[in-house]
CSV table of C-alpha atoms and ligand atoms in Angstrom, one decimal:
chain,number,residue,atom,x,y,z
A,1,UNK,CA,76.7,-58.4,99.2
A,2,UNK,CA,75.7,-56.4,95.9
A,3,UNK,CA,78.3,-54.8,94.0
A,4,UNK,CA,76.6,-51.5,94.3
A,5,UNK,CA,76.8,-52.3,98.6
A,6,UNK,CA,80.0,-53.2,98.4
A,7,UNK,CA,81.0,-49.9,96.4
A,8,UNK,CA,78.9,-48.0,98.5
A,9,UNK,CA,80.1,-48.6,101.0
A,10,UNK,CA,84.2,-48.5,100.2
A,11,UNK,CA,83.4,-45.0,98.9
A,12,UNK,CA,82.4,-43.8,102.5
A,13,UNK,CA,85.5,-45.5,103.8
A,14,UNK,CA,87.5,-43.0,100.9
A,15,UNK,CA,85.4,-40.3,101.2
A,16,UNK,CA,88.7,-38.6,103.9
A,17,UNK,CA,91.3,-39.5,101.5
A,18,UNK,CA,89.9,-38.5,98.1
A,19,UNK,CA,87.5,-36.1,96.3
A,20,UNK,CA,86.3,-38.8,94.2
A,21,UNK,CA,85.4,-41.5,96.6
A,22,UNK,CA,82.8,-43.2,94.6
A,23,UNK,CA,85.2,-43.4,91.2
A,24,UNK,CA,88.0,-44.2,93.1
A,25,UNK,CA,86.5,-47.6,95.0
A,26,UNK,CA,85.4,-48.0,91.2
A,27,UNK,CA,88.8,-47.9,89.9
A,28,UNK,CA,89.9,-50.5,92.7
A,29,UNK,CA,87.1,-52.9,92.3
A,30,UNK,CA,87.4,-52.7,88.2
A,31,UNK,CA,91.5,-53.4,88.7
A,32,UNK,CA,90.7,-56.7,91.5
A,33,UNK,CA,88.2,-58.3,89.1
A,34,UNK,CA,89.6,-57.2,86.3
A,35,UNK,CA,86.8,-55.3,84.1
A,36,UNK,CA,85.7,-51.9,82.9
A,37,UNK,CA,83.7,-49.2,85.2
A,38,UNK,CA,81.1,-49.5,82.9
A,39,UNK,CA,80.7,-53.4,83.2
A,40,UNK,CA,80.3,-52.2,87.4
A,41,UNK,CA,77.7,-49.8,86.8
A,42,UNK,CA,75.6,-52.4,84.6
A,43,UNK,CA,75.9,-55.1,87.1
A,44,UNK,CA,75.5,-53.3,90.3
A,45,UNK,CA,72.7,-55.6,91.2
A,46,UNK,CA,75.1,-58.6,90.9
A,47,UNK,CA,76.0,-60.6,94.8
A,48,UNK,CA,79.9,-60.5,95.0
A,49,UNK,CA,81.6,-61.9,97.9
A,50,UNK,CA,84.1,-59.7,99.7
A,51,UNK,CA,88.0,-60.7,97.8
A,52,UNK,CA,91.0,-60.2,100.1
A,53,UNK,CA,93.2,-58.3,97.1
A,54,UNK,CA,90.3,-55.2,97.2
A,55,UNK,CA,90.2,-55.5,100.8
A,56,UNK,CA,93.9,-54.4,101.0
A,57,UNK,CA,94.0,-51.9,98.2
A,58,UNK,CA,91.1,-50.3,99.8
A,59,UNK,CA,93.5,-50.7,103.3
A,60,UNK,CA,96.8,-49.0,101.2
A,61,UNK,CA,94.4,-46.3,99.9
A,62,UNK,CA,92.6,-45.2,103.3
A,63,UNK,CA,96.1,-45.1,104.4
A,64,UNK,CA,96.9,-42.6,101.7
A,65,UNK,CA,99.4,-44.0,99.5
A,66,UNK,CA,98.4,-42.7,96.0
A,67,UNK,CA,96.3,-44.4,93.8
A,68,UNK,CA,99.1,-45.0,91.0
A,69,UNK,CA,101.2,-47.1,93.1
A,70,UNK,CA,98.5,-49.0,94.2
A,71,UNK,CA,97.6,-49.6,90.5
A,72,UNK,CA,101.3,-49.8,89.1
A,73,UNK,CA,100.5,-47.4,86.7
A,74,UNK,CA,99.9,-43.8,85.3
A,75,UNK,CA,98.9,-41.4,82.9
A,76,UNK,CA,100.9,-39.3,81.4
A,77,UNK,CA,100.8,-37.3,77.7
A,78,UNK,CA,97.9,-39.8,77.1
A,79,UNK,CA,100.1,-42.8,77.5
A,80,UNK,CA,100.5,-45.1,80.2
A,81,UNK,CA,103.6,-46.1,82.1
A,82,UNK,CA,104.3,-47.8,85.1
A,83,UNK,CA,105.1,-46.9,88.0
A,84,UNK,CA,105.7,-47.4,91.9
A,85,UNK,CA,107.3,-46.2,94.7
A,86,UNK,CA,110.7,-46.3,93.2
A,87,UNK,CA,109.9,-43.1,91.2
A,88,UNK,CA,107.5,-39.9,91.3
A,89,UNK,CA,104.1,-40.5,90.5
A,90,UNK,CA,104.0,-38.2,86.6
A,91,UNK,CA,102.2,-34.8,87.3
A,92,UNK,CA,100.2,-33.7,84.5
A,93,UNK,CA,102.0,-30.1,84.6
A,94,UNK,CA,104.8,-31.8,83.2
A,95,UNK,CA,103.6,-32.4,80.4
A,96,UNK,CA,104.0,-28.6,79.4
A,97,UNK,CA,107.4,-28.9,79.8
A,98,UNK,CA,107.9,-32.1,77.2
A,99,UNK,CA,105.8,-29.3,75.2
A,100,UNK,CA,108.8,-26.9,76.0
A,101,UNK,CA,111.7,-28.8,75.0
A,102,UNK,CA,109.7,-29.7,71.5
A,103,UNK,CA,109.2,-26.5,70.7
A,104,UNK,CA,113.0,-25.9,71.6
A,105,UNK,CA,114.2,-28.7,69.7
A,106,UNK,CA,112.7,-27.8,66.6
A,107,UNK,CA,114.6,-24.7,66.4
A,108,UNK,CA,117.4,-26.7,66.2
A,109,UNK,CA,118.5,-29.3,64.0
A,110,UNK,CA,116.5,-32.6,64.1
A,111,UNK,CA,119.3,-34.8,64.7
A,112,UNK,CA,119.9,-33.7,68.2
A,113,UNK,CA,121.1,-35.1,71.3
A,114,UNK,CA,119.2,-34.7,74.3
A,115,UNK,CA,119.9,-35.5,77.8
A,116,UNK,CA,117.7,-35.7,80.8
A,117,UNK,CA,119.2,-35.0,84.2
A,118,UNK,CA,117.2,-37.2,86.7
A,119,UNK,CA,115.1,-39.3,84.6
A,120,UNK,CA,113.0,-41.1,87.2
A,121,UNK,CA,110.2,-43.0,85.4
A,122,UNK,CA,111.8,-42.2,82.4
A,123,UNK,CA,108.7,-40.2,80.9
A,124,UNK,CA,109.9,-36.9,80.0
A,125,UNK,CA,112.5,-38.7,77.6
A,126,UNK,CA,110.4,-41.1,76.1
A,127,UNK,CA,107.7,-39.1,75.3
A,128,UNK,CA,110.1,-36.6,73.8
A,129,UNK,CA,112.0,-39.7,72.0
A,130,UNK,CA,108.0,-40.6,70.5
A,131,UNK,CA,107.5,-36.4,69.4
A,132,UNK,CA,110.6,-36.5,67.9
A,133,UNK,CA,112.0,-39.1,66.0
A,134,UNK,CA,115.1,-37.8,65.1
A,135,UNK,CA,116.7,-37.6,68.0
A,136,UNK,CA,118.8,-39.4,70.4
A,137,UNK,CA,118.9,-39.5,74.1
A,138,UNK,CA,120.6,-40.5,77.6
A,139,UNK,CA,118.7,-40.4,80.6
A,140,UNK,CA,120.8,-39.9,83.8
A,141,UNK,CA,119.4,-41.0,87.0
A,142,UNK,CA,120.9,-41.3,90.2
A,143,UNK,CA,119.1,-44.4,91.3
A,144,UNK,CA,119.8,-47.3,89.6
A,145,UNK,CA,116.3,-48.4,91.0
A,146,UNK,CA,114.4,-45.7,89.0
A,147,UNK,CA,116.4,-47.0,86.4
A,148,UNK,CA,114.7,-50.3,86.7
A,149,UNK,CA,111.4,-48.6,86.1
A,150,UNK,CA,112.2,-46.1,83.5
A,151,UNK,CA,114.3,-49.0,81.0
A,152,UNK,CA,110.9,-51.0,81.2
A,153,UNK,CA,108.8,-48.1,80.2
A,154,UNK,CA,111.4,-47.6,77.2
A,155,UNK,CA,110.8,-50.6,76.1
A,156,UNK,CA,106.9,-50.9,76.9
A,157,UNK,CA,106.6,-47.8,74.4
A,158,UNK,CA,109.2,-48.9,72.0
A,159,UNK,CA,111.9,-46.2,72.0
A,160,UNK,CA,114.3,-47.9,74.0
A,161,UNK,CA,117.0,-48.3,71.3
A,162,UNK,CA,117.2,-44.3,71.0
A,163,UNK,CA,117.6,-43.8,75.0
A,164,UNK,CA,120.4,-44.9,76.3
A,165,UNK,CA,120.1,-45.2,80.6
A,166,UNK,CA,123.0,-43.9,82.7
A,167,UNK,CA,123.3,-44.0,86.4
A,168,UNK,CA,125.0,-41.3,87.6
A,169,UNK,CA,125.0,-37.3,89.5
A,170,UNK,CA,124.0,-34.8,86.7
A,171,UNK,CA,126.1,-35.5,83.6
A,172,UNK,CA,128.5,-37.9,84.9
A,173,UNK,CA,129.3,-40.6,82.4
A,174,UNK,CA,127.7,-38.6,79.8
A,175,UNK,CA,130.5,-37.9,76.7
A,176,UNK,CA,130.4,-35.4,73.7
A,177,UNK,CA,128.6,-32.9,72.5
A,178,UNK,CA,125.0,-32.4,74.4
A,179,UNK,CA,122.7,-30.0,72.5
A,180,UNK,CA,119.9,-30.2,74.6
A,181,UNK,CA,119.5,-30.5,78.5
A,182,UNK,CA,115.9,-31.2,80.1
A,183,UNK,CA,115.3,-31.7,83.7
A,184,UNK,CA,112.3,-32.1,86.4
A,185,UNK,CA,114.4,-32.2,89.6
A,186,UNK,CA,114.0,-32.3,92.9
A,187,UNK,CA,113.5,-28.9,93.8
A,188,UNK,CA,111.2,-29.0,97.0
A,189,UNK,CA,113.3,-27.5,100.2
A,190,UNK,CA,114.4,-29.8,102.6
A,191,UNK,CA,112.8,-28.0,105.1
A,192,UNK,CA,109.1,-28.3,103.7
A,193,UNK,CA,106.8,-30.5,105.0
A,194,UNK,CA,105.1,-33.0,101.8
A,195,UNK,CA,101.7,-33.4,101.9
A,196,UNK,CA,100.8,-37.1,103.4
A,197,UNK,CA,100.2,-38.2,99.8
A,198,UNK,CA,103.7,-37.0,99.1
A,199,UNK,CA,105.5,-39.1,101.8
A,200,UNK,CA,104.7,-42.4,99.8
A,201,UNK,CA,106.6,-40.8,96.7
A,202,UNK,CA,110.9,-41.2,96.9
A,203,UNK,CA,112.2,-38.2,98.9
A,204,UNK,CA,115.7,-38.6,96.6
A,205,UNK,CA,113.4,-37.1,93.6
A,206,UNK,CA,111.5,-34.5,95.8
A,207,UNK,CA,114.0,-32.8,98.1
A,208,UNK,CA,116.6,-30.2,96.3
A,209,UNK,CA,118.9,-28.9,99.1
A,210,UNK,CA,118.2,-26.2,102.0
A,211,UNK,CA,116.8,-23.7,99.6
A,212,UNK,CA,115.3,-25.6,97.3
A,213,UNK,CA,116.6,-24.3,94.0
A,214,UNK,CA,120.4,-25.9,94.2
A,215,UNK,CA,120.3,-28.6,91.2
A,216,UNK,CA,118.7,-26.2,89.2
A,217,UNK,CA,121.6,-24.0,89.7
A,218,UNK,CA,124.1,-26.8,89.3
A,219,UNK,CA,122.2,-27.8,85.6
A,220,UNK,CA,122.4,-23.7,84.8
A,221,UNK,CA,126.1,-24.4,85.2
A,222,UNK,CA,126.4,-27.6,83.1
A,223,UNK,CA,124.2,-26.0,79.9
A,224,UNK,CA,127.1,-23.1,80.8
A,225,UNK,CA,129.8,-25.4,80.9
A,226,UNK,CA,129.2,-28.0,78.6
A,227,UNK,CA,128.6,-25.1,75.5
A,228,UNK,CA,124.7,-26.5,75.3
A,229,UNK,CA,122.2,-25.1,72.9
A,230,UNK,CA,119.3,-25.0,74.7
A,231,UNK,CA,117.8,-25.7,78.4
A,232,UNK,CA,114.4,-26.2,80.0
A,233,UNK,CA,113.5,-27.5,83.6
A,234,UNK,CA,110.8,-28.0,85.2
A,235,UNK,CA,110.6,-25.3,88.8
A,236,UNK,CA,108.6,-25.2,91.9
A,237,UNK,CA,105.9,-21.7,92.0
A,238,UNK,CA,108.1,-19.4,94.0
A,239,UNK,CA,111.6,-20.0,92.9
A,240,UNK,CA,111.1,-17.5,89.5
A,241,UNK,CA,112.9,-15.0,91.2
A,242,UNK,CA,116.0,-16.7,92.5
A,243,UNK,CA,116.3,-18.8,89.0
A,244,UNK,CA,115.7,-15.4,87.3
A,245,UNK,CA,118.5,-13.9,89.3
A,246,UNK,CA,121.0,-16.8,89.2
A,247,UNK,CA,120.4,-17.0,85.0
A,248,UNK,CA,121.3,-13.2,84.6
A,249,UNK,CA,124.3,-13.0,87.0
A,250,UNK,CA,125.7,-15.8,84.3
A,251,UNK,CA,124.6,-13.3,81.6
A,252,UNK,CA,122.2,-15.8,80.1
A,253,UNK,CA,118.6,-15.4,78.9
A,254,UNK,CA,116.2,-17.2,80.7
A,255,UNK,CA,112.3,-17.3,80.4
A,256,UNK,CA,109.6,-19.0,81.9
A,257,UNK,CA,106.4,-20.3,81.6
A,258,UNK,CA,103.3,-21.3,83.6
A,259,UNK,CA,101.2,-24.2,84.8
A,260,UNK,CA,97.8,-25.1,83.9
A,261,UNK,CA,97.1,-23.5,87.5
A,262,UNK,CA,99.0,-20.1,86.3
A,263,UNK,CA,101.6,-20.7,88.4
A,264,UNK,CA,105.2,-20.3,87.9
A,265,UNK,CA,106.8,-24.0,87.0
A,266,UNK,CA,109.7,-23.8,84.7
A,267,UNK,CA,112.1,-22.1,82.0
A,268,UNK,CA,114.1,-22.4,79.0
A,269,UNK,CA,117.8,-21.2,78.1
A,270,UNK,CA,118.4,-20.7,74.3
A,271,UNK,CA,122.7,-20.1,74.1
A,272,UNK,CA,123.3,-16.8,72.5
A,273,UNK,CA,124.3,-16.6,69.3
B,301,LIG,N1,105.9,-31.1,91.3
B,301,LIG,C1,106.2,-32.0,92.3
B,301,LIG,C2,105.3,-31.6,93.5
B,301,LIG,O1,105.1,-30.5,93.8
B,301,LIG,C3,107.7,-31.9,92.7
B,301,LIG,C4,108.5,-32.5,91.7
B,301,LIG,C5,109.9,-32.2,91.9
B,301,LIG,O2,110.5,-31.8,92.9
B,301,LIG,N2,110.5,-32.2,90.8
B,301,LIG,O3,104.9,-32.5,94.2
């Protein structure tokens, strides 16, 4: 078979799971032998015999498990990191969040200490640990598993003597003074069906009690409680109003800020002064 048969016809067996059938089987092929899309496109013509690894990522991808765990890696703030279905696949809205908690940081001093509640992959703190190089950090994570993934992409991007990895519910284990908290929790509703893509990622990092919105209550507390400077999570699109409400019966100021799709997805706490 020619390369441009065989990609023809993988695409057509995509073309249900993805928008981008063509680029995707692309992707796959490129990963299996090991080259650039562009080395595909100029040997299309080339005979290649059907290999058993693209066979089965083709198999894993039909059966809509997402194209990053198939890969072992993703994109995120321009960097790569790796990931697989121990932790969430990054989302690219995210990324205005590590935005947020710069700009946050920099009011403050630079020498700050940040902690991330649920760290999963680990890419919210390193990426802010490479923004600012000041500052110190300690990522909490509940799974000692995503753990695992987020130490090795500490040390794949070379911050991994500033973050220091704790396993452990919300601050649990974590001593002294905190002046900044940052979080991307599970905040779906238990209730909520995921999309089938969704059901490859770990449940433990989607799902955030009946409502929805109850760690990001519980972390409203803790920046209460543990006297910290400033706050900013990461929400789901319809949970302004509660968040809104819960931040003013605690007297605090919250605000919030939008997605790339102008929805709703997060806020910040500044303490008053
Ligand atoms: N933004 C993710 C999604 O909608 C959810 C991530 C989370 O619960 N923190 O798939």
């Amino acid at each position: 078979m020619l390369i441009k048969e065989l990609l023809a016809k993988s695409a057509e067996q995509l073309r249900e799971v993805t928008d981008i059938p063509q680029k995707e089987a692309m992707i796959l092929l490129g990963e299996v032998l090991g080259c650039e899309m562009s080395w595909l496109l100029s040997h299309s013509d080339d005979e290649i015999s059907m290999d058993e690894r693209f066979t089965e990522f083709l198999k894993r991808r039909i059966s809509h498990e997402p194209l990053e765990y198939i890969l072992g890696r993703a994109s995120f703030y321009g960097r790569e990191f790796d990931v697989d279905a121990r932790v969430l696949i990054p989302r690219p809205e995210t990324e205005i969040l590590v935005d947020k908690a710069v700009e946050l940081a920099k009011e403050l001093s630079p020498h700050l200490h940040i902690v991330e509640i649920g760290c999963g992959s680990g890419i919210i703190s390193i990426m802010l640990a490479l923004l600012l190089p000041k500052a110190r950090f300690t990522a909490v994570d509940i799974s000692s598993e995503a753990l695992h993934v987020s130490q090795h992409n500490a040390k794949k991007q070379g911050v991994s003597e500033r973050i220091a990895f704790v396993e452990g519910s919300y601050l649990d284990g974590v001593s002294g003074e905190i002046d900044m908290i940052v979080s991307n929790p599970p905040y779906i509703a238990n209730e909520e069906p995921l999309g089938i893509g969704l059901s490859y990622e770990p449940s433990l990092a989607l799902y955030g009690g009946s409502r929805g919105d109850e760690m990001l209550c519980q972390i409203i507390d803790l920046f209460v409680t543990r006297g910290v400077k400033a706050l900013a999570c990461e929400m789901g699109y319809d949970q302004r109003q509660p968040i809104s409400e819960y931040a003013k019966s605690k007297g605090l100021e919250i605000a919030f800020y939008k997605d790339l799709a102008e929805l709703d997805r997060g806020f910040w706490i500044k303490e008053k002064r």
